[in-house]
PDB file of C-alpha atoms in Angstrom:
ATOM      1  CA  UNK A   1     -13.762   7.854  -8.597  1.00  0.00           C
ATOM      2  CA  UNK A   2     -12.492   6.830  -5.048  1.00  0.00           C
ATOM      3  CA  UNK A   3     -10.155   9.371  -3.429  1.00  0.00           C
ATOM      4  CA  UNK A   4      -8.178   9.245  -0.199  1.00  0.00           C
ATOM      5  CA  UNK A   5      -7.416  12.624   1.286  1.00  0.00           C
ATOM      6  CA  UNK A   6      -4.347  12.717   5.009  1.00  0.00           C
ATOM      7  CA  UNK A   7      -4.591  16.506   5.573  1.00  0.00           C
ATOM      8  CA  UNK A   8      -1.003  16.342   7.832  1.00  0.00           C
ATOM      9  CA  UNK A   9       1.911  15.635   6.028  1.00  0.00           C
ATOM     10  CA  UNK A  10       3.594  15.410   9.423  1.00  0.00           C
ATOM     11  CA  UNK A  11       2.976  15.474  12.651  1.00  0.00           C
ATOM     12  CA  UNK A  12       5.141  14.340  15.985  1.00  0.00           C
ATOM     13  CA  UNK A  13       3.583  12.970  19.547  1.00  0.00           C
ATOM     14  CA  UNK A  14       5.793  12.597  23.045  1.00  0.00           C
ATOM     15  CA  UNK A  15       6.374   9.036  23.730  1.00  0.00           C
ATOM     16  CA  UNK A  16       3.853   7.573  25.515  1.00  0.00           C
ATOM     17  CA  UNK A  17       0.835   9.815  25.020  1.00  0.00           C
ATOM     18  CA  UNK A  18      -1.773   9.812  22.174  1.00  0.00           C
ATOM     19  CA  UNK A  19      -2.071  10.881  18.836  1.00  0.00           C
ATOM     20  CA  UNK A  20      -4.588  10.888  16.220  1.00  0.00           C
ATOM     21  CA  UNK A  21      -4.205  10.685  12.415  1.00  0.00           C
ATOM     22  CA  UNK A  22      -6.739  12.256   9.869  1.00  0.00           C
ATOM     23  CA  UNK A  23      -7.850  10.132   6.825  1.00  0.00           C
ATOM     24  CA  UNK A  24     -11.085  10.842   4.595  1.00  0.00           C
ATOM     25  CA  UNK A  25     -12.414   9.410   1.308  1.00  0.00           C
ATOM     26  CA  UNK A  26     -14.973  10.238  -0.744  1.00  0.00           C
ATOM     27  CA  UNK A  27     -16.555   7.347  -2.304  1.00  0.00           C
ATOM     28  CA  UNK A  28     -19.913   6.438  -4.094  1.00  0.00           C
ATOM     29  CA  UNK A  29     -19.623   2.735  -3.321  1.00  0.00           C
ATOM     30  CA  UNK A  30     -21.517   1.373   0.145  1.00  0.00           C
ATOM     31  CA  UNK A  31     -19.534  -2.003   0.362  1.00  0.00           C
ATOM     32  CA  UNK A  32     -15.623  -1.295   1.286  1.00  0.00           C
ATOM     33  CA  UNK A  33     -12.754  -1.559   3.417  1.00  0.00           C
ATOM     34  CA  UNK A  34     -10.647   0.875   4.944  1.00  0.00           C
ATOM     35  CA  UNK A  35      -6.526   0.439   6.260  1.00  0.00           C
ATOM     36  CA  UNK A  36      -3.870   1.642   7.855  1.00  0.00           C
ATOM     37  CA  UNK A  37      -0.536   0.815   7.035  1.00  0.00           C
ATOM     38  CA  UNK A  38       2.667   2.002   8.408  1.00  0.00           C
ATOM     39  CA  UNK A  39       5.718   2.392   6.967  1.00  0.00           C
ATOM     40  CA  UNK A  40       8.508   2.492   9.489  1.00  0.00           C
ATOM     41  CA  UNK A  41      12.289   3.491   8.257  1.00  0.00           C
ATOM     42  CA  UNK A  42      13.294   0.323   7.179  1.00  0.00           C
ATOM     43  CA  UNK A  43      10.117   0.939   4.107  1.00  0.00           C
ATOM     44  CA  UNK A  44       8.315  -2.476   4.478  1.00  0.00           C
ATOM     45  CA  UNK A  45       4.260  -1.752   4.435  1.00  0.00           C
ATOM     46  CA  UNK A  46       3.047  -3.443   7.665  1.00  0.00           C
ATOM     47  CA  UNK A  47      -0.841  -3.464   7.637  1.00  0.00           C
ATOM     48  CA  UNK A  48      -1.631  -1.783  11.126  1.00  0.00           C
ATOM     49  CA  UNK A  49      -5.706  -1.709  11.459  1.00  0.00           C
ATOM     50  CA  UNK A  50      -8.386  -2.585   8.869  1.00  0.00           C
ATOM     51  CA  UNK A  51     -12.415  -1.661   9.226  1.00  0.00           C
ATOM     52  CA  UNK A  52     -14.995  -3.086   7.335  1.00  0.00           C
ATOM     53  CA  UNK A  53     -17.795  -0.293   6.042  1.00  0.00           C
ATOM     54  CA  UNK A  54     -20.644  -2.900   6.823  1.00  0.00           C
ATOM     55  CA  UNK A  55     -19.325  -3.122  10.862  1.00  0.00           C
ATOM     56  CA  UNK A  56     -20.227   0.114  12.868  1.00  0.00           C
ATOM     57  CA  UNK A  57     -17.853  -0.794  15.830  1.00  0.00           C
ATOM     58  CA  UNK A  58     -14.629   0.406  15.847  1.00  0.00           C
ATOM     59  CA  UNK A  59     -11.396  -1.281  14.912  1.00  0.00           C
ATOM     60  CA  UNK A  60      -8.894  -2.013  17.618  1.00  0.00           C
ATOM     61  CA  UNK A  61      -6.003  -3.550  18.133  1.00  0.00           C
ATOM     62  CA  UNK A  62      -4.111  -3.130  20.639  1.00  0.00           C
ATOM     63  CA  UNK A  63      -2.862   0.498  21.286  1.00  0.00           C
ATOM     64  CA  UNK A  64      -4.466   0.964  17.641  1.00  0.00           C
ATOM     65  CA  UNK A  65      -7.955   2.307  16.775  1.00  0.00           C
ATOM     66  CA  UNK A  66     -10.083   3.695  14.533  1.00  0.00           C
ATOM     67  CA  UNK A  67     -12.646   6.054  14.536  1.00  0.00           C
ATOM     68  CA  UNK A  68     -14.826   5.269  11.727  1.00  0.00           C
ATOM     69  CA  UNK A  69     -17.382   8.229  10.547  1.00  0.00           C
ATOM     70  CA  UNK A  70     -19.245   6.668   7.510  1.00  0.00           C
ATOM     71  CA  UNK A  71     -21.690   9.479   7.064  1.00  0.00           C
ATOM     72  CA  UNK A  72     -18.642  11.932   7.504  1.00  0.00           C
ATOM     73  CA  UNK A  73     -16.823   9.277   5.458  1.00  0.00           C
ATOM     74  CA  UNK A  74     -13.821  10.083   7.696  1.00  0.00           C
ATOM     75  CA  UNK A  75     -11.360   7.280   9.378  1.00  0.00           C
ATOM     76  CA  UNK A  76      -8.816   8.382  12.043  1.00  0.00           C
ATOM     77  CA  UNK A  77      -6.663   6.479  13.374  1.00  0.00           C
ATOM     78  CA  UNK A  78      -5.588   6.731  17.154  1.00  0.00           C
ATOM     79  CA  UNK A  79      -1.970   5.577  18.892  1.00  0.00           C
ATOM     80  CA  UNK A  80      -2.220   5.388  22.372  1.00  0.00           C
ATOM     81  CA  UNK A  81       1.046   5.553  24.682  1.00  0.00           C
ATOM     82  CA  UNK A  82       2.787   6.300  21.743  1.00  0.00           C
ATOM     83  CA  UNK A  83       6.125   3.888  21.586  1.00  0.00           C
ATOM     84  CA  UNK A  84       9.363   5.280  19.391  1.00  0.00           C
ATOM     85  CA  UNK A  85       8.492   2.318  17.302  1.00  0.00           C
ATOM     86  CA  UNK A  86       5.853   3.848  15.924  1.00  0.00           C
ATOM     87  CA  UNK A  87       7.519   6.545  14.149  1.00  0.00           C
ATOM     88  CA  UNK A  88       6.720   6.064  10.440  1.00  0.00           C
ATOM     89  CA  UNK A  89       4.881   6.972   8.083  1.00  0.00           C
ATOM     90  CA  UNK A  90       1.798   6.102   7.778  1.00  0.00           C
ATOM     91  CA  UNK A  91      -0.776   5.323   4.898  1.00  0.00           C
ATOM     92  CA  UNK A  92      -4.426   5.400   4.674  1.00  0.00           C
ATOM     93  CA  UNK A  93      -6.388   3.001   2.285  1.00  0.00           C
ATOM     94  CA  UNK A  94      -9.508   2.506   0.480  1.00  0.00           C
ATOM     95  CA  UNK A  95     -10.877  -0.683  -1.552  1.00  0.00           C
ATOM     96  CA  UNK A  96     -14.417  -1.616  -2.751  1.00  0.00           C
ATOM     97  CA  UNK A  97     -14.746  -5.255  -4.407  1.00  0.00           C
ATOM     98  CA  UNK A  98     -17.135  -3.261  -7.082  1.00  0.00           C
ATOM     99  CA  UNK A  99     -14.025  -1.431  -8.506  1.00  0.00           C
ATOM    100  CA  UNK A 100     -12.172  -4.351  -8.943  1.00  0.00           C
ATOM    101  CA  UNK A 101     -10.287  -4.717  -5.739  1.00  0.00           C
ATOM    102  CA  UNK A 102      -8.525  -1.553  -6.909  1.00  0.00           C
ATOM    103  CA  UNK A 103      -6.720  -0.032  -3.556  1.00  0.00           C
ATOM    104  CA  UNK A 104      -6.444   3.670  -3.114  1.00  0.00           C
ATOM    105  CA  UNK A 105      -3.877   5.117  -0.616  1.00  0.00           C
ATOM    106  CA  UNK A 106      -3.455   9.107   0.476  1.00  0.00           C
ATOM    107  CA  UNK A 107      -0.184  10.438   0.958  1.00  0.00           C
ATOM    108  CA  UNK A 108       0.641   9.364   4.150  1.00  0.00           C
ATOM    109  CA  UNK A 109       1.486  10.975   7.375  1.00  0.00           C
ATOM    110  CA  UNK A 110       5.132  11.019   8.656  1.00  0.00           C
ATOM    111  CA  UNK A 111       4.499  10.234  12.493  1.00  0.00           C
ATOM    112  CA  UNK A 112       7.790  11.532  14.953  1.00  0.00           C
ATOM    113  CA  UNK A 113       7.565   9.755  18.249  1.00  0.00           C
ATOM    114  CA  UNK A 114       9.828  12.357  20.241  1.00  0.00           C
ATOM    115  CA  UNK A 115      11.304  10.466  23.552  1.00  0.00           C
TER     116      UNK A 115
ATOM    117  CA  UNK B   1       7.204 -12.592   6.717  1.00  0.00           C
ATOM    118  CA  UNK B   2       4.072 -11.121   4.340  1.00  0.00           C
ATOM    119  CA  UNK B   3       4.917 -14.040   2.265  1.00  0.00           C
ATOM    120  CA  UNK B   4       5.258 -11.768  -0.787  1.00  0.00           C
ATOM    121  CA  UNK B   5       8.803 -12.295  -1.908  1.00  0.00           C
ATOM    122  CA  UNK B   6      10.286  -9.702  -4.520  1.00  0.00           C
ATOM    123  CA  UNK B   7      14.011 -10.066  -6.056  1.00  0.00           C
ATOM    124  CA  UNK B   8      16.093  -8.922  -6.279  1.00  0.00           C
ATOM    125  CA  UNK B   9      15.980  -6.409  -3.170  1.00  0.00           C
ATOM    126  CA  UNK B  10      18.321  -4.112  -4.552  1.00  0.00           C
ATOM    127  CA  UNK B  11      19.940  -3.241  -8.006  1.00  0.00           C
ATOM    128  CA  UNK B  12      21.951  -0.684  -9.020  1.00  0.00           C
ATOM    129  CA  UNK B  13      21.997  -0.022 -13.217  1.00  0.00           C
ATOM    130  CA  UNK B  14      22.920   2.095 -15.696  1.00  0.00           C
ATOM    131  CA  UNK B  15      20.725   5.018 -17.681  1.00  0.00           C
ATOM    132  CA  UNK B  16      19.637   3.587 -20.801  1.00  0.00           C
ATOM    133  CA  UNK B  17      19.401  -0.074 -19.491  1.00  0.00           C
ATOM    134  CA  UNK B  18      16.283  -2.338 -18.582  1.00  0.00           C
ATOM    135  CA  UNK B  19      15.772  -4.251 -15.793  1.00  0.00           C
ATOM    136  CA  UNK B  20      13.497  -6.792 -14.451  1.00  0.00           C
ATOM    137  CA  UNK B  21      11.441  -7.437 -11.056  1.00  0.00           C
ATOM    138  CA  UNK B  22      10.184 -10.564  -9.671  1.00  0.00           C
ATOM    139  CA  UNK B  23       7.561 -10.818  -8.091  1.00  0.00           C
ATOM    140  CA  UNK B  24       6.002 -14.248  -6.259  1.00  0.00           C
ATOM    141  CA  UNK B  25       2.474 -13.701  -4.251  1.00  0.00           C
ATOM    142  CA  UNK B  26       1.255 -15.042  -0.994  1.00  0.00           C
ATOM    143  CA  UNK B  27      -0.050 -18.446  -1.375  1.00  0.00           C
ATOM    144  CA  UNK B  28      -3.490 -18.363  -2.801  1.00  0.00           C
ATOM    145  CA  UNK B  29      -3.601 -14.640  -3.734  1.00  0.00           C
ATOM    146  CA  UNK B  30      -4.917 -14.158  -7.579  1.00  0.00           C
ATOM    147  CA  UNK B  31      -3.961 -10.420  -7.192  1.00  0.00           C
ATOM    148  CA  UNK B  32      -0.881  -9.010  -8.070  1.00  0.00           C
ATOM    149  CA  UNK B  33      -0.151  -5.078  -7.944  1.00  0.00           C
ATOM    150  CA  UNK B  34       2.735  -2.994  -8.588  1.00  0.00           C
ATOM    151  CA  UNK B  35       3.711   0.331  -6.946  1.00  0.00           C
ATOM    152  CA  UNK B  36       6.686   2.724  -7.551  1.00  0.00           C
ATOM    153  CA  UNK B  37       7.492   4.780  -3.996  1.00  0.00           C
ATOM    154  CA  UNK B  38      10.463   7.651  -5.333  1.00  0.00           C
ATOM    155  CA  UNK B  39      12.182   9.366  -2.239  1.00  0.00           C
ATOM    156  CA  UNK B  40       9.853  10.571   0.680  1.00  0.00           C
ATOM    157  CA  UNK B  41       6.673   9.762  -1.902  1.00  0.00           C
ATOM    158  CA  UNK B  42       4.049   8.154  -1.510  1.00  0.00           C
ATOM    159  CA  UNK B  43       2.827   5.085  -3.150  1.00  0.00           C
ATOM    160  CA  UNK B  44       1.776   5.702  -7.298  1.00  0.00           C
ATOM    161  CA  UNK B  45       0.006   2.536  -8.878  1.00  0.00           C
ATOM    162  CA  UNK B  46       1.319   0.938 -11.253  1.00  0.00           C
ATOM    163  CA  UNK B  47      -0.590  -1.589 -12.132  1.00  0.00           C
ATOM    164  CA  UNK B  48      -2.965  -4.559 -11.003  1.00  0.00           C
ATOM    165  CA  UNK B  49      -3.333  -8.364 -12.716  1.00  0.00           C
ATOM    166  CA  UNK B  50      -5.912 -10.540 -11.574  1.00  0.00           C
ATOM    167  CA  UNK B  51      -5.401 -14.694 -12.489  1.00  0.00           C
ATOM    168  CA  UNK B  52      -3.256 -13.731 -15.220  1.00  0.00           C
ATOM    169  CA  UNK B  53      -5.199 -10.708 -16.952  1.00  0.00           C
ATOM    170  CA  UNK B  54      -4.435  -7.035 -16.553  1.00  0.00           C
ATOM    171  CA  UNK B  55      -7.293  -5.557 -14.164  1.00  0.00           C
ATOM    172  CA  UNK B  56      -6.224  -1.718 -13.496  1.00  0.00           C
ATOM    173  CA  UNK B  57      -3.621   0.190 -14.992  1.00  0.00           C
ATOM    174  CA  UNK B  58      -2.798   3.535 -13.113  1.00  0.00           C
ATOM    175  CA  UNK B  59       0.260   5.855 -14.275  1.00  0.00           C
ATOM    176  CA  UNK B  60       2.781   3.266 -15.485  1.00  0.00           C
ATOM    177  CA  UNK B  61       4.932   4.540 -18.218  1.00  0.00           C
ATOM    178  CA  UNK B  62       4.810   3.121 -21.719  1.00  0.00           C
ATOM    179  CA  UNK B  63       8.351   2.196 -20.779  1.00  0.00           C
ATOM    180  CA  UNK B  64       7.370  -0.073 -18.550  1.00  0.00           C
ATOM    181  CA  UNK B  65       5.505  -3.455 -19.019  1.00  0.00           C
ATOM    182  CA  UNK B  66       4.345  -6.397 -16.952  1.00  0.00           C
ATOM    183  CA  UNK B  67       2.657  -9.912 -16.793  1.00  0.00           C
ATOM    184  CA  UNK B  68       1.090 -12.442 -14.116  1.00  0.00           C
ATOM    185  CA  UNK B  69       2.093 -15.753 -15.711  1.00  0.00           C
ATOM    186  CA  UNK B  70       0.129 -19.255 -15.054  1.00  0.00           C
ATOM    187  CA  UNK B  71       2.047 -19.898 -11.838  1.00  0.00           C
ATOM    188  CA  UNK B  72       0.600 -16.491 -10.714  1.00  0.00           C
ATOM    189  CA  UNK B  73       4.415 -14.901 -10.386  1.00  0.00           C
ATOM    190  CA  UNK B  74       4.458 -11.354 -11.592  1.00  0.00           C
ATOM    191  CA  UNK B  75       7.398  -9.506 -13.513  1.00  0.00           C
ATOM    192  CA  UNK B  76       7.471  -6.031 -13.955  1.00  0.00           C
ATOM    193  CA  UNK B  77       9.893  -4.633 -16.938  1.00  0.00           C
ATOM    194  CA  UNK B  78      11.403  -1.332 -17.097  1.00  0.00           C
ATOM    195  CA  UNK B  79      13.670  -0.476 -20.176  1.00  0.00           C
ATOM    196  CA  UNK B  80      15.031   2.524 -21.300  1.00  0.00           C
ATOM    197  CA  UNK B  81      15.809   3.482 -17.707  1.00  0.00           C
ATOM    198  CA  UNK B  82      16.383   7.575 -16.881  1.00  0.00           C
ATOM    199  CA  UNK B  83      17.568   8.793 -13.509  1.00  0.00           C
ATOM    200  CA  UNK B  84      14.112   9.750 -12.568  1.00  0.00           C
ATOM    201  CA  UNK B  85      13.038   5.723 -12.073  1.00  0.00           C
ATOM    202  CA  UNK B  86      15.335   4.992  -9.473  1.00  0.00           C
ATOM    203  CA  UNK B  87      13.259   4.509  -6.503  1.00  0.00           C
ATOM    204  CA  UNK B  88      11.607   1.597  -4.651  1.00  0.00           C
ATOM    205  CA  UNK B  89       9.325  -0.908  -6.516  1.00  0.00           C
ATOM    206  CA  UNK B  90       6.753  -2.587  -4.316  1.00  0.00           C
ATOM    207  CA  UNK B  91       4.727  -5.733  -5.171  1.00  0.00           C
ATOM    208  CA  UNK B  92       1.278  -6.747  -3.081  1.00  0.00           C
ATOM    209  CA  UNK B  93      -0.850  -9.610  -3.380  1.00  0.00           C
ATOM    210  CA  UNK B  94      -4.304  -9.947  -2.596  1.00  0.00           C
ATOM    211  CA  UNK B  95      -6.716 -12.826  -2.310  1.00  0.00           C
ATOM    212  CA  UNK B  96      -8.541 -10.759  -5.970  1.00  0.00           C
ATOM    213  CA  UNK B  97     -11.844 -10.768  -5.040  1.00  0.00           C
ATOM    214  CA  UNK B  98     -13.989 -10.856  -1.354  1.00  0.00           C
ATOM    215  CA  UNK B  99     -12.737 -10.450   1.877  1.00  0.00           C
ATOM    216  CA  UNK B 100     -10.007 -10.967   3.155  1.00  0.00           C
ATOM    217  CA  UNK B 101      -9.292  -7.763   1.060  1.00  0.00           C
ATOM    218  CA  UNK B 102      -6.268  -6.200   2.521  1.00  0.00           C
ATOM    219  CA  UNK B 103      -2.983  -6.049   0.394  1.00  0.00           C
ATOM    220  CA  UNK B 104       0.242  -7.984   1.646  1.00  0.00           C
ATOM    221  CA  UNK B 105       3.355  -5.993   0.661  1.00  0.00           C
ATOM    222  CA  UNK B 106       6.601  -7.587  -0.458  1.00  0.00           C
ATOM    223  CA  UNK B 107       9.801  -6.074   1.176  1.00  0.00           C
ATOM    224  CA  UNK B 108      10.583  -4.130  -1.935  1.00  0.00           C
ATOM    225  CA  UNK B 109      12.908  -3.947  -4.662  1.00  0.00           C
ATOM    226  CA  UNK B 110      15.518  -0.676  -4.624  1.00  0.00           C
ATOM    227  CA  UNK B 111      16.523   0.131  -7.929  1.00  0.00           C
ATOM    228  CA  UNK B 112      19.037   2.992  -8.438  1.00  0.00           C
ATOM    229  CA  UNK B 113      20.236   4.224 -11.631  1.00  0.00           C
ATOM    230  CA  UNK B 114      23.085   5.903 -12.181  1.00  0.00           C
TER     231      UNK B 114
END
């Protein structure tokens, strides 16, 4: 069974400095994909960084990265110059094609950008 | 714009009532899933179809049904409805099987019963 484990429930970050985001998942699968989503207060899901398993480098896009540990099977997610848009929550998220495209979230972080 | 579009976006009902969400996936995407989000919860599964057949049931209550039809538009039923169900009902598409993998979330539906 896949399982998706965010260790801070909630955690807050001065506007315009950095903050990282915990995410691991135990998994017995080799082929996968890992996401972060973020759910700001209006409650849509906006996908904010995805990782393939098969690609050592590190997501990035634009003030968002990833820090992808596949031996540690561990996937952090990074803000830089943290914005007061970013305050959300945010979801980690786990697929492998082998178990049917099934997608497994944890139970989120609730990111406070304080100004 | 996701281009998953759920209706209605909000509905407010009565205990003992059923109710029914609409669901229509991005263009191309095979996968439908359904998630309930209560208050300040995260996301539970509900379930998954894939081209019309049911592909992953996770804690959806007996309840509660749903179907992909032909057209690939998803309903999810909920009858018999208690307070504890209102919350907010997310639909997500995928393209079902490969890469891309990621899910594309509909805005929601907000059901409250009262």
């Amino acid at each position: 069974a896949q399982t998706v484990t965010q260790s801070q429930p909630e955690m807050s970050v001065q506007e315009a400095e950095t903050v990282t985001l915990s995410c691991t998942y135990d998994t017995s699968e080799n082929n996968y994909y890992l996401f972060w989503y973020k759910q700001p207060p209006s409650r849509q899901m906006i996908l904010v960084i995805r990782q393939e398993a098969y690609k050592q480098q590190n997501a990035t896009e634009n003030r968002f990265s990833v820090n992808f540990q596949k031996a540690a099977k561990s996937f952090s997610l990074k803000i830089s110059d943290s914005q007061l848009g970013d305050t959300a929550m945010y979801f980690c998220a786990f697929m492998a094609p082998n178990t049917g495209n099934q997608f497994y979230f944890g139970t989120g972080t609730s990111l406070t950008v304080i100004p | 714009d996701s281009g998953v579009t759920q209706t209605p976006k909000h509905l407010i009902t009565a205990t003992g009532q059923r109710v029914t969400l609409r669901c229509s996936p991005r263009s191309g995407d095979l996968s439908v899933y359904w998630y309930q989000q209560s208050l300040d919860q995260g996301l539970q599964f509900l379930i998954q179809y894939y081209n019309g057949e049911e592909r992953a049931k996770g804690n959806i209550l007996e309840r509660f049904s749903a179907q992909q039809f032909p057209d690939l538009h998803s309903e999810l039923n909920l009858s018999s409805l208690e307070l504890g169900d209102s919350a907010l009902y997310f639909c997500a598409s995928s393209v079902g099987q490969g890469w891309p993998g990621e899910l594309f979330f509909g805005e929601g539906s907000r059901l409250t019963v009262l």
